[in-house]
Amino acid sequence: DSGVTQTPKHLITATGQRVTLRCSPRSGDLSVYWYQQSLDQGLQFLIQYYNGEERAKGNILERFSAQQFPDLHSELNLSSLELGDSALYFCASSVSTAPNEKLFFGSGTQLSVL
Amino acid sequence: DAKTTQPNSMESNEEEPVHLPCNHSTISGTDYIHWYRQLPSQGPEYVIHGLTSNVNNRMASLAIAEDRKSSTLILHRATLRDAAVYYCILRAPGNTPLVFGKGTRLSVIA
């Protein structure tokens, strides 16, 4: 158990809909990262937050948004869903953004868009 | 981002040592070398990291070449539970996330 909690574990929805994925970081971790993993694209970095502020952005679509709340949990919002958004979404956390910090990953949310 | 090159796949016999290579010829002096692995149906898991010196922990050893242009992850006795995709990643200072490549898929044969 990494200590990072992601909910829900599975989500099935239809095209055009909007969903919210939730992540609770390990106790004491201030930084949260979101990743998308699909069969053809591998693990893609989406976005990173540190103590409520966005710190780095990757290949995140404009239809996707995220935030980190004062209690440090984070949410990833996916809207106008398309079939191609079906993927595993991972959240990770770390104490800081230092390059020698370990990241701890949750077990992921499996999103299926039908 | 500095790039890493790993073999697509490797195979090992159970209880034998495994040496997983990684080339990173464009590494800069402040880049840390990280290794993560992803077991089937799980999130990535930290294995080990280092800067210049070799590192050991309970999971593995990391051997870093003197010029830092390559490194090797060593699993001392492979078990069936070590079958996973292993990722070698460089992480620079600043707000740089971990950027995963394709990794090496390790198969362990009983």
Short mmCIF file of C-alpha atoms in Angstrom, two decimals:
data_model
loop_
_atom_site.label_atom_id
_atom_site.label_comp_id
_atom_site.label_asym_id
_atom_site.label_seq_id
_atom_site.Cartn_x
_atom_site.Cartn_y
_atom_site.Cartn_z
CA ASP A 1 0.00 0.00 0.00
CA SER A 2 1.60 3.26 -1.20
CA GLY A 3 -0.56 5.47 1.01
CA VAL A 4 -1.99 7.29 -2.03
CA THR A 5 -5.74 6.80 -2.37
CA GLN A 6 -7.58 7.16 -5.65
CA THR A 7 -11.33 7.02 -6.08
CA PRO A 8 -13.23 5.62 -7.77
CA LYS A 9 -11.33 2.50 -8.86
CA HIS A 10 -13.51 2.06 -11.92
CA LEU A 11 -15.66 4.49 -13.84
CA ILE A 12 -17.86 3.76 -16.84
CA THR A 13 -19.47 6.65 -18.65
CA ALA A 14 -20.64 7.78 -22.06
CA THR A 15 -19.14 10.08 -24.64
CA GLY A 16 -19.79 13.74 -23.99
CA GLN A 17 -20.05 13.30 -20.24
CA ARG A 18 -17.96 14.83 -17.46
CA VAL A 19 -16.23 12.95 -14.64
CA THR A 20 -14.12 13.80 -11.61
CA LEU A 21 -11.29 11.63 -10.36
CA ARG A 22 -10.08 12.11 -6.82
CA CYS A 23 -6.68 11.62 -5.23
CA SER A 24 -5.64 11.78 -1.59
CA PRO A 25 -1.85 12.00 -1.25
CA ARG A 26 0.24 10.31 1.42
CA SER A 27 0.17 12.07 4.74
CA GLY A 28 2.75 14.86 4.68
CA ASP A 29 3.18 14.94 0.91
CA LEU A 30 2.67 18.38 -0.62
CA SER A 31 3.13 17.53 -4.28
CA VAL A 32 0.60 15.70 -6.44
CA TYR A 33 1.06 14.44 -10.00
CA TRP A 34 -1.46 13.07 -12.50
CA TYR A 35 -0.62 10.55 -15.22
CA GLN A 36 -2.64 8.88 -17.97
CA GLN A 37 -1.82 5.39 -19.18
CA SER A 38 -3.32 3.99 -22.34
CA LEU A 39 -2.23 0.94 -24.30
CA ASP A 40 -0.88 2.90 -27.24
CA GLN A 41 0.58 5.94 -25.44
CA GLY A 42 2.17 4.47 -22.35
CA LEU A 43 2.42 6.54 -19.16
CA GLN A 44 1.89 10.21 -20.00
CA PHE A 45 2.46 13.00 -17.51
CA LEU A 46 -0.52 15.35 -17.29
CA ILE A 47 -0.02 17.92 -14.54
CA GLN A 48 1.75 18.58 -11.24
CA TYR A 49 0.74 20.58 -8.17
CA TYR A 50 2.68 21.64 -5.13
CA ASN A 51 0.86 22.92 -2.05
CA GLY A 52 -2.10 24.07 -4.12
CA GLU A 53 -0.18 25.66 -6.96
CA GLU A 54 0.30 24.29 -10.45
CA ARG A 55 3.99 23.62 -11.02
CA ALA A 56 4.29 21.73 -14.30
CA LYS A 57 2.05 20.84 -17.18
CA GLY A 58 2.44 17.99 -19.61
CA ASN A 59 0.26 16.66 -22.39
CA ILE A 60 -3.01 17.64 -20.75
CA LEU A 61 -5.93 18.36 -23.05
CA GLU A 62 -7.90 21.60 -22.71
CA ARG A 63 -10.96 19.47 -21.88
CA PHE A 64 -9.13 18.29 -18.77
CA SER A 65 -8.50 20.37 -15.68
CA ALA A 66 -7.19 19.72 -12.21
CA GLN A 67 -6.74 21.40 -8.88
CA GLN A 68 -5.22 20.77 -5.51
CA PHE A 69 -7.27 21.83 -2.51
CA PRO A 70 -6.11 23.32 0.82
CA ASP A 71 -6.31 19.90 2.45
CA LEU A 72 -3.90 18.76 -0.32
CA HIS A 73 -6.24 16.31 -2.02
CA SER A 74 -6.48 16.74 -5.77
CA GLU A 75 -9.17 16.28 -8.38
CA LEU A 76 -8.82 15.70 -12.11
CA ASN A 77 -11.86 16.79 -14.12
CA LEU A 78 -12.39 15.32 -17.57
CA SER A 79 -15.12 16.83 -19.71
CA SER A 80 -16.66 16.26 -23.14
CA LEU A 81 -15.34 12.75 -22.91
CA GLU A 82 -14.32 10.89 -26.04
CA LEU A 83 -13.70 7.20 -26.64
CA GLY A 84 -9.98 7.89 -26.73
CA ASP A 85 -10.01 9.15 -23.15
CA SER A 86 -10.51 5.58 -21.94
CA ALA A 87 -7.39 4.86 -19.92
CA LEU A 88 -5.94 4.25 -16.49
CA TYR A 89 -5.39 7.49 -14.61
CA PHE A 90 -2.75 7.46 -11.90
CA CYS A 91 -2.11 9.94 -9.17
CA ALA A 92 1.24 10.15 -7.39
CA SER A 93 2.51 12.19 -4.49
CA SER A 94 5.84 13.24 -3.03
CA VAL A 95 7.03 15.35 -0.15
CA SER A 96 8.49 18.05 -2.39
CA THR A 97 9.42 18.69 -6.01
CA ALA A 98 13.12 18.05 -5.44
CA PRO A 99 14.69 15.85 -8.14
CA ASN A 100 15.79 13.23 -5.60
CA GLU A 101 12.32 12.74 -4.15
CA LYS A 102 10.51 9.45 -4.55
CA LEU A 103 7.04 9.45 -6.04
CA PHE A 104 4.40 7.17 -4.56
CA PHE A 105 1.66 6.08 -6.94
CA GLY A 106 -1.93 5.15 -6.27
CA SER A 107 -3.56 2.10 -7.78
CA GLY A 108 -5.31 4.15 -10.42
CA THR A 109 -8.79 4.85 -11.74
CA GLN A 110 -9.82 2.83 -14.78
CA LEU A 111 -11.98 5.05 -16.98
CA SER A 112 -14.07 3.47 -19.71
CA VAL A 113 -15.86 5.78 -22.12
CA LEU A 114 -18.54 3.98 -24.12
CA ASP B 1 14.20 16.34 -21.07
CA ALA B 2 17.33 14.21 -21.21
CA LYS B 3 16.50 10.95 -22.90
CA THR B 4 17.12 7.38 -21.79
CA THR B 5 17.43 4.25 -23.92
CA GLN B 6 16.50 0.82 -22.61
CA PRO B 7 16.05 -2.57 -24.28
CA ASN B 8 12.40 -3.32 -25.01
CA SER B 9 12.47 -6.64 -23.21
CA MET B 10 14.69 -8.99 -21.23
CA GLU B 11 14.31 -12.45 -19.82
CA SER B 12 15.77 -13.97 -16.70
CA ASN B 13 15.67 -17.28 -14.90
CA GLU B 14 14.27 -17.32 -11.41
CA GLU B 15 16.85 -16.89 -8.65
CA GLU B 16 19.44 -15.60 -11.11
CA PRO B 17 20.81 -12.03 -10.99
CA VAL B 18 19.40 -9.58 -13.54
CA HIS B 19 21.23 -6.59 -14.96
CA LEU B 20 18.94 -4.05 -16.62
CA PRO B 21 20.90 -1.49 -18.66
CA CYS B 22 20.05 2.14 -19.37
CA ASN B 23 21.88 4.58 -21.60
CA HIS B 24 21.60 8.31 -20.96
CA SER B 25 24.40 9.92 -22.93
CA THR B 26 22.92 13.44 -22.75
CA ILE B 27 22.61 13.46 -18.94
CA SER B 28 23.55 16.72 -17.26
CA GLY B 29 25.52 17.02 -14.06
CA THR B 30 22.48 17.70 -11.88
CA ASP B 31 20.14 15.03 -13.25
CA TYR B 32 19.18 12.25 -10.86
CA ILE B 33 18.80 8.73 -12.23
CA HIS B 34 15.58 7.08 -11.07
CA TRP B 35 14.27 3.56 -11.55
CA TYR B 36 10.63 2.65 -11.19
CA ARG B 37 8.81 -0.54 -12.05
CA GLN B 38 5.23 -1.33 -12.87
CA LEU B 39 3.84 -4.74 -12.06
CA PRO B 40 0.83 -5.95 -14.03
CA SER B 41 -2.38 -4.09 -13.13
CA GLN B 42 -0.62 -1.85 -10.60
CA GLY B 43 0.69 1.69 -10.40
CA PRO B 44 4.40 2.38 -10.85
CA GLU B 45 6.57 1.65 -7.83
CA TYR B 46 9.83 3.33 -6.82
CA VAL B 47 12.85 1.07 -6.96
CA ILE B 48 15.99 3.16 -6.47
CA HIS B 49 17.68 6.40 -7.45
CA GLY B 50 21.16 7.90 -7.49
CA LEU B 51 23.26 10.82 -8.66
CA THR B 52 26.89 9.76 -8.98
CA SER B 53 27.69 6.94 -6.59
CA ASN B 54 26.41 3.39 -6.68
CA VAL B 55 23.41 2.80 -4.44
CA ASN B 56 21.99 -0.23 -2.68
CA ASN B 57 18.64 -0.79 -1.03
CA ARG B 58 16.54 -3.78 -0.06
CA MET B 59 15.06 -4.07 -3.53
CA ALA B 60 18.03 -3.58 -5.82
CA SER B 61 21.39 -2.02 -6.56
CA LEU B 62 22.13 0.83 -8.95
CA ALA B 63 25.50 0.92 -10.66
CA ILE B 64 26.31 4.27 -12.30
CA ALA B 65 29.10 4.55 -14.84
CA GLU B 66 31.93 6.90 -13.99
CA ASP B 67 30.98 9.26 -16.85
CA ARG B 68 27.29 8.91 -15.84
CA LYS B 69 26.28 8.18 -19.42
CA SER B 70 24.86 4.82 -18.47
CA SER B 71 23.56 2.94 -15.47
CA THR B 72 22.52 -0.58 -14.58
CA LEU B 73 19.78 -1.73 -12.27
CA ILE B 74 20.75 -4.98 -10.58
CA LEU B 75 18.23 -7.38 -9.10
CA HIS B 76 20.32 -9.81 -7.13
CA ARG B 77 17.97 -12.79 -7.26
CA ALA B 78 15.03 -12.49 -9.61
CA THR B 79 11.72 -13.90 -8.43
CA LEU B 80 8.50 -14.37 -10.34
CA ARG B 81 7.18 -11.28 -8.55
CA ASP B 82 9.89 -9.18 -10.20
CA ALA B 83 8.27 -9.62 -13.61
CA ALA B 84 7.37 -6.05 -14.53
CA VAL B 85 8.17 -3.12 -16.80
CA TYR B 86 11.25 -1.30 -15.48
CA TYR B 87 11.65 2.39 -16.25
CA CYS B 88 14.91 4.33 -16.14
CA ILE B 89 14.17 8.05 -15.81
CA LEU B 90 16.28 11.18 -15.51
CA ARG B 91 14.98 13.96 -13.33
CA ALA B 92 16.44 17.45 -13.44
CA PRO B 93 16.19 20.07 -10.69
CA GLY B 94 13.31 22.51 -10.76
CA ASN B 95 9.68 21.65 -11.23
CA THR B 96 10.36 18.69 -13.43
CA PRO B 97 8.07 15.68 -13.17
CA LEU B 98 9.01 12.08 -13.84
CA VAL B 99 8.66 11.48 -17.56
CA PHE B 100 8.28 7.79 -18.37
CA GLY B 101 9.59 6.20 -21.54
CA LYS B 102 8.72 2.73 -22.79
CA GLY B 103 10.88 0.88 -20.26
CA THR B 104 12.13 -2.70 -20.32
CA ARG B 105 9.66 -5.54 -19.90
CA LEU B 106 11.33 -8.16 -17.70
CA SER B 107 10.08 -11.71 -17.87
CA VAL B 108 11.15 -14.17 -15.17
CA ILE B 109 11.11 -17.86 -15.99
CA ALA B 110 10.60 -20.46 -13.30
#
